[in-house]
């Protein structure tokens, strides 16, 4: 059972916009720590997609955006492409556990 | 450019101790603010943070695994070592080491190493 809650799966057609939610509590996201998002193609290491709630590392397309509000965060992907099909994880820090925490992951299927 | 690579056994017997080494380049664990973490992922499951060590030898552990984990560093060799005692089949996973970024994200990852616990 992951500390952060994500939907197991989302899907969308090419060109569409999808969002992935990440729900936490007052001990983690709600306590102030930033939320980060990773993209993982099966069989490879995760890659940072969004850090500090809404910053994109160099090389990440601006089709990817992040937001945070209260005890939750969201990753939005616009102009969906076949290459976006992957698993997505949110991550933050839990102040009560004194631990870095991840969401359970969301599988994105491009129809 | 920052790179990390994990090494260690691919198979461990139940009750044994797992020792994994993360060898990195492009940064130093002697530098103020730097941290290296271990994260694992059982097959088909989510990522799980295990431990992190800072440049000043401050160590943090997952509460659920604290009693079984030890993380150490060798700054001169650019290595971080993780030990996990009393291995069980549920510990079968790909183990990653990662560099901690300044926003508490993990910005650089190793390729991961699959460890299978089986008799």
mmCIF file of C-alpha atoms in Angstrom:
data_model
loop_
_atom_site.group_PDB
_atom_site.id
_atom_site.type_symbol
_atom_site.label_atom_id
_atom_site.label_comp_id
_atom_site.label_asym_id
_atom_site.label_seq_id
_atom_site.Cartn_x
_atom_site.Cartn_y
_atom_site.Cartn_z
ATOM 1 C CA UNK A 1 0.000 0.000 0.000
ATOM 2 C CA UNK A 2 1.682 3.190 -1.200
ATOM 3 C CA UNK A 3 1.568 6.367 0.879
ATOM 4 C CA UNK A 4 0.555 8.447 -2.150
ATOM 5 C CA UNK A 5 -2.517 7.340 -4.105
ATOM 6 C CA UNK A 6 -2.635 7.257 -7.896
ATOM 7 C CA UNK A 7 -5.173 5.732 -10.286
ATOM 8 C CA UNK A 8 -3.882 2.373 -11.558
ATOM 9 C CA UNK A 9 -4.466 3.288 -15.170
ATOM 10 C CA UNK A 10 -5.476 6.061 -17.540
ATOM 11 C CA UNK A 11 -5.838 6.086 -21.293
ATOM 12 C CA UNK A 12 -6.302 8.489 -24.147
ATOM 13 C CA UNK A 13 -6.179 8.755 -27.895
ATOM 14 C CA UNK A 14 -3.290 10.408 -29.712
ATOM 15 C CA UNK A 15 -3.562 14.183 -29.515
ATOM 16 C CA UNK A 16 -5.774 14.139 -26.440
ATOM 17 C CA UNK A 17 -5.014 15.472 -22.969
ATOM 18 C CA UNK A 18 -4.878 13.240 -19.908
ATOM 19 C CA UNK A 19 -4.287 13.949 -16.247
ATOM 20 C CA UNK A 20 -2.930 11.701 -13.522
ATOM 21 C CA UNK A 21 -3.765 12.499 -9.925
ATOM 22 C CA UNK A 22 -1.633 11.945 -6.848
ATOM 23 C CA UNK A 23 -3.396 12.161 -3.490
ATOM 24 C CA UNK A 24 -1.507 12.516 -0.247
ATOM 25 C CA UNK A 25 -2.171 13.714 3.277
ATOM 26 C CA UNK A 26 -1.340 16.524 5.641
ATOM 27 C CA UNK A 27 1.870 14.649 6.513
ATOM 28 C CA UNK A 28 3.319 14.731 3.035
ATOM 29 C CA UNK A 29 1.983 16.816 0.140
ATOM 30 C CA UNK A 30 -0.198 18.904 2.476
ATOM 31 C CA UNK A 31 2.743 19.610 4.776
ATOM 32 C CA UNK A 32 4.604 21.512 2.087
ATOM 33 C CA UNK A 33 7.139 19.167 0.460
ATOM 34 C CA UNK A 34 7.343 19.333 -3.294
ATOM 35 C CA UNK A 35 5.853 16.709 -5.587
ATOM 36 C CA UNK A 36 7.870 15.147 -8.386
ATOM 37 C CA UNK A 37 6.834 12.972 -11.290
ATOM 38 C CA UNK A 38 8.710 10.160 -13.014
ATOM 39 C CA UNK A 39 8.151 8.341 -16.284
ATOM 40 C CA UNK A 40 9.217 4.702 -16.454
ATOM 41 C CA UNK A 41 9.252 2.612 -19.573
ATOM 42 C CA UNK A 42 9.111 -1.052 -18.466
ATOM 43 C CA UNK A 43 12.562 -2.534 -18.090
ATOM 44 C CA UNK A 44 14.265 0.835 -17.656
ATOM 45 C CA UNK A 45 15.027 3.184 -14.775
ATOM 46 C CA UNK A 46 12.576 5.963 -13.894
ATOM 47 C CA UNK A 47 13.242 9.365 -15.420
ATOM 48 C CA UNK A 48 12.345 12.694 -13.826
ATOM 49 C CA UNK A 49 9.548 14.357 -15.762
ATOM 50 C CA UNK A 50 8.540 17.110 -13.342
ATOM 51 C CA UNK A 51 10.368 18.291 -10.222
ATOM 52 C CA UNK A 52 9.487 20.895 -7.635
ATOM 53 C CA UNK A 53 5.760 20.553 -8.454
ATOM 54 C CA UNK A 54 5.926 22.167 -11.884
ATOM 55 C CA UNK A 55 9.470 22.416 -13.245
ATOM 56 C CA UNK A 56 10.566 20.450 -16.287
ATOM 57 C CA UNK A 57 14.141 19.208 -16.648
ATOM 58 C CA UNK A 58 15.899 20.167 -19.817
ATOM 59 C CA UNK A 59 14.735 17.965 -22.662
ATOM 60 C CA UNK A 60 11.253 17.229 -21.316
ATOM 61 C CA UNK A 61 8.614 18.533 -23.750
ATOM 62 C CA UNK A 62 6.284 21.281 -22.568
ATOM 63 C CA UNK A 63 3.392 18.889 -23.247
ATOM 64 C CA UNK A 64 4.077 17.695 -19.694
ATOM 65 C CA UNK A 65 3.022 19.922 -16.804
ATOM 66 C CA UNK A 66 2.560 19.547 -13.074
ATOM 67 C CA UNK A 67 0.482 21.223 -10.409
ATOM 68 C CA UNK A 68 -0.044 20.934 -6.684
ATOM 69 C CA UNK A 69 -2.916 21.989 -4.457
ATOM 70 C CA UNK A 70 -3.540 21.248 -0.783
ATOM 71 C CA UNK A 71 -2.941 17.502 -0.302
ATOM 72 C CA UNK A 72 -2.854 16.477 -3.952
ATOM 73 C CA UNK A 73 -0.989 16.974 -7.183
ATOM 74 C CA UNK A 74 -1.597 16.331 -10.860
ATOM 75 C CA UNK A 75 0.416 15.545 -13.946
ATOM 76 C CA UNK A 76 -1.087 16.683 -17.228
ATOM 77 C CA UNK A 77 0.001 15.393 -20.610
ATOM 78 C CA UNK A 78 -1.337 17.201 -23.638
ATOM 79 C CA UNK A 79 -1.024 16.257 -27.309
ATOM 80 C CA UNK A 80 -0.721 12.590 -26.343
ATOM 81 C CA UNK A 81 1.777 10.591 -28.387
ATOM 82 C CA UNK A 82 2.378 6.869 -28.703
ATOM 83 C CA UNK A 83 5.788 7.294 -27.077
ATOM 84 C CA UNK A 84 4.101 8.568 -23.896
ATOM 85 C CA UNK A 85 2.863 5.066 -23.145
ATOM 86 C CA UNK A 86 4.628 4.218 -19.883
ATOM 87 C CA UNK A 87 4.190 4.024 -16.115
ATOM 88 C CA UNK A 88 4.088 7.304 -14.177
ATOM 89 C CA UNK A 89 4.931 7.763 -10.502
ATOM 90 C CA UNK A 90 4.539 10.691 -8.157
ATOM 91 C CA UNK A 91 6.934 11.195 -5.256
ATOM 92 C CA UNK A 92 7.162 13.481 -2.264
ATOM 93 C CA UNK A 93 8.506 13.534 1.308
ATOM 94 C CA UNK A 94 6.535 12.504 4.357
ATOM 95 C CA UNK A 95 7.321 14.617 7.396
ATOM 96 C CA UNK A 96 5.745 12.204 9.890
ATOM 97 C CA UNK A 97 7.523 9.135 8.524
ATOM 98 C CA UNK A 98 10.722 11.096 7.761
ATOM 99 C CA UNK A 99 10.753 9.192 4.505
ATOM 100 C CA UNK A 100 10.671 9.755 0.775
ATOM 101 C CA UNK A 101 7.400 8.310 -0.517
ATOM 102 C CA UNK A 102 6.079 7.214 -3.891
ATOM 103 C CA UNK A 103 2.675 6.710 -5.395
ATOM 104 C CA UNK A 104 1.541 3.300 -6.566
ATOM 105 C CA UNK A 105 2.086 4.204 -10.192
ATOM 106 C CA UNK A 106 -0.268 4.817 -13.111
ATOM 107 C CA UNK A 107 -0.092 2.958 -16.401
ATOM 108 C CA UNK A 108 -0.810 5.243 -19.345
ATOM 109 C CA UNK A 109 -2.164 3.571 -22.455
ATOM 110 C CA UNK A 110 -2.287 5.462 -25.725
ATOM 111 C CA UNK A 111 -5.220 4.054 -27.644
ATOM 112 C CA UNK B 1 27.774 14.220 -16.396
ATOM 113 C CA UNK B 2 26.372 12.173 -13.525
ATOM 114 C CA UNK B 3 26.187 8.396 -13.784
ATOM 115 C CA UNK B 4 25.436 5.673 -11.254
ATOM 116 C CA UNK B 5 25.680 1.913 -11.504
ATOM 117 C CA UNK B 6 24.559 -0.813 -9.153
ATOM 118 C CA UNK B 7 26.423 -4.074 -8.641
ATOM 119 C CA UNK B 8 25.907 -7.140 -6.520
ATOM 120 C CA UNK B 9 24.557 -10.676 -6.559
ATOM 121 C CA UNK B 10 21.677 -11.621 -8.810
ATOM 122 C CA UNK B 11 20.490 -14.469 -6.549
ATOM 123 C CA UNK B 12 20.386 -14.555 -2.769
ATOM 124 C CA UNK B 13 19.206 -17.394 -0.561
ATOM 125 C CA UNK B 14 16.485 -16.808 2.045
ATOM 126 C CA UNK B 15 17.866 -15.577 5.417
ATOM 127 C CA UNK B 16 21.102 -14.397 3.769
ATOM 128 C CA UNK B 17 22.325 -10.799 3.765
ATOM 129 C CA UNK B 18 22.250 -8.803 0.537
ATOM 130 C CA UNK B 19 25.105 -6.397 -0.139
ATOM 131 C CA UNK B 20 24.795 -3.985 -3.054
ATOM 132 C CA UNK B 21 27.282 -1.377 -4.236
ATOM 133 C CA UNK B 22 26.481 1.832 -6.066
ATOM 134 C CA UNK B 23 29.452 3.271 -7.951
ATOM 135 C CA UNK B 24 28.978 6.769 -9.248
ATOM 136 C CA UNK B 25 30.749 9.529 -11.142
ATOM 137 C CA UNK B 26 30.135 13.169 -11.928
ATOM 138 C CA UNK B 27 29.691 14.273 -8.323
ATOM 139 C CA UNK B 28 31.265 13.749 -4.906
ATOM 140 C CA UNK B 29 29.696 12.614 -1.660
ATOM 141 C CA UNK B 30 32.182 14.917 -0.020
ATOM 142 C CA UNK B 31 30.303 17.930 -1.330
ATOM 143 C CA UNK B 32 27.873 19.813 0.920
ATOM 144 C CA UNK B 33 24.239 18.858 0.274
ATOM 145 C CA UNK B 34 24.823 15.716 -1.773
ATOM 146 C CA UNK B 35 22.821 12.569 -1.062
ATOM 147 C CA UNK B 36 22.545 9.102 -2.597
ATOM 148 C CA UNK B 37 19.512 6.876 -2.132
ATOM 149 C CA UNK B 38 18.531 3.269 -2.687
ATOM 150 C CA UNK B 39 15.096 2.516 -4.135
ATOM 151 C CA UNK B 40 13.650 -0.852 -5.094
ATOM 152 C CA UNK B 41 10.859 -2.124 -7.317
ATOM 153 C CA UNK B 42 9.423 -5.644 -7.064
ATOM 154 C CA UNK B 43 8.431 -7.108 -10.443
ATOM 155 C CA UNK B 44 5.271 -5.408 -11.673
ATOM 156 C CA UNK B 45 4.983 -3.272 -8.554
ATOM 157 C CA UNK B 46 5.643 0.275 -7.400
ATOM 158 C CA UNK B 47 8.835 2.025 -6.414
ATOM 159 C CA UNK B 48 9.815 1.889 -2.733
ATOM 160 C CA UNK B 49 12.415 4.155 -1.124
ATOM 161 C CA UNK B 50 14.793 2.234 1.158
ATOM 162 C CA UNK B 51 17.591 4.437 2.449
ATOM 163 C CA UNK B 52 19.584 7.612 1.832
ATOM 164 C CA UNK B 53 23.001 8.804 2.941
ATOM 165 C CA UNK B 54 24.149 12.418 2.960
ATOM 166 C CA UNK B 55 27.570 13.965 2.405
ATOM 167 C CA UNK B 56 27.936 14.435 6.181
ATOM 168 C CA UNK B 57 27.209 10.715 6.851
ATOM 169 C CA UNK B 58 23.656 11.446 8.050
ATOM 170 C CA UNK B 59 21.635 8.324 7.255
ATOM 171 C CA UNK B 60 17.887 7.891 6.751
ATOM 172 C CA UNK B 61 15.985 4.610 6.526
ATOM 173 C CA UNK B 62 12.552 3.432 5.528
ATOM 174 C CA UNK B 63 10.634 2.953 8.793
ATOM 175 C CA UNK B 64 9.304 -0.430 7.682
ATOM 176 C CA UNK B 65 12.783 -1.818 6.915
ATOM 177 C CA UNK B 66 14.974 0.137 9.332
ATOM 178 C CA UNK B 67 15.917 -2.873 11.447
ATOM 179 C CA UNK B 68 17.282 -4.737 8.418
ATOM 180 C CA UNK B 69 19.021 -1.958 6.479
ATOM 181 C CA UNK B 70 22.462 -0.384 6.663
ATOM 182 C CA UNK B 71 23.797 2.258 4.276
ATOM 183 C CA UNK B 72 27.420 3.364 4.191
ATOM 184 C CA UNK B 73 29.651 5.423 1.918
ATOM 185 C CA UNK B 74 33.243 5.414 0.760
ATOM 186 C CA UNK B 75 33.844 8.930 -0.453
ATOM 187 C CA UNK B 76 37.293 8.188 -1.837
ATOM 188 C CA UNK B 77 35.939 5.370 -4.011
ATOM 189 C CA UNK B 78 32.726 7.191 -5.007
ATOM 190 C CA UNK B 79 30.674 4.299 -3.689
ATOM 191 C CA UNK B 80 27.605 3.754 -1.530
ATOM 192 C CA UNK B 81 26.892 0.315 -0.081
ATOM 193 C CA UNK B 82 23.518 -1.020 1.044
ATOM 194 C CA UNK B 83 23.060 -4.138 3.136
ATOM 195 C CA UNK B 84 19.708 -5.805 3.743
ATOM 196 C CA UNK B 85 19.674 -8.644 6.240
ATOM 197 C CA UNK B 86 17.458 -11.702 6.517
ATOM 198 C CA UNK B 87 16.404 -11.746 2.866
ATOM 199 C CA UNK B 88 13.014 -13.191 1.985
ATOM 200 C CA UNK B 89 11.390 -13.980 -1.376
ATOM 201 C CA UNK B 90 9.274 -10.811 -0.979
ATOM 202 C CA UNK B 91 12.532 -8.837 -1.222
ATOM 203 C CA UNK B 92 12.908 -9.947 -4.840
ATOM 204 C CA UNK B 93 13.132 -6.699 -6.748
ATOM 205 C CA UNK B 94 15.158 -4.458 -8.997
ATOM 206 C CA UNK B 95 17.309 -2.298 -6.745
ATOM 207 C CA UNK B 96 18.225 1.193 -7.950
ATOM 208 C CA UNK B 97 20.588 3.781 -6.564
ATOM 209 C CA UNK B 98 19.858 7.429 -7.293
ATOM 210 C CA UNK B 99 21.287 10.912 -6.762
ATOM 211 C CA UNK B 100 19.125 13.192 -4.640
ATOM 212 C CA UNK B 101 18.384 16.513 -6.304
ATOM 213 C CA UNK B 102 18.079 19.842 -4.542
ATOM 214 C CA UNK B 103 14.278 19.670 -4.531
ATOM 215 C CA UNK B 104 14.290 16.240 -2.795
ATOM 216 C CA UNK B 105 13.693 14.499 -6.102
ATOM 217 C CA UNK B 106 15.843 11.701 -7.489
ATOM 218 C CA UNK B 107 17.310 13.273 -10.591
ATOM 219 C CA UNK B 108 19.784 10.643 -11.726
ATOM 220 C CA UNK B 109 19.289 6.898 -11.502
ATOM 221 C CA UNK B 110 21.381 3.823 -12.083
ATOM 222 C CA UNK B 111 20.154 1.175 -14.493
ATOM 223 C CA UNK B 112 19.077 -1.048 -11.610
ATOM 224 C CA UNK B 113 20.013 -4.598 -10.681
ATOM 225 C CA UNK B 114 17.538 -7.447 -10.318
ATOM 226 C CA UNK B 115 17.967 -9.462 -7.151
ATOM 227 C CA UNK B 116 16.053 -12.715 -6.822
ATOM 228 C CA UNK B 117 15.613 -14.374 -3.458
ATOM 229 C CA UNK B 118 15.280 -18.095 -3.916
ATOM 230 C CA UNK B 119 16.498 -21.289 -2.372
#
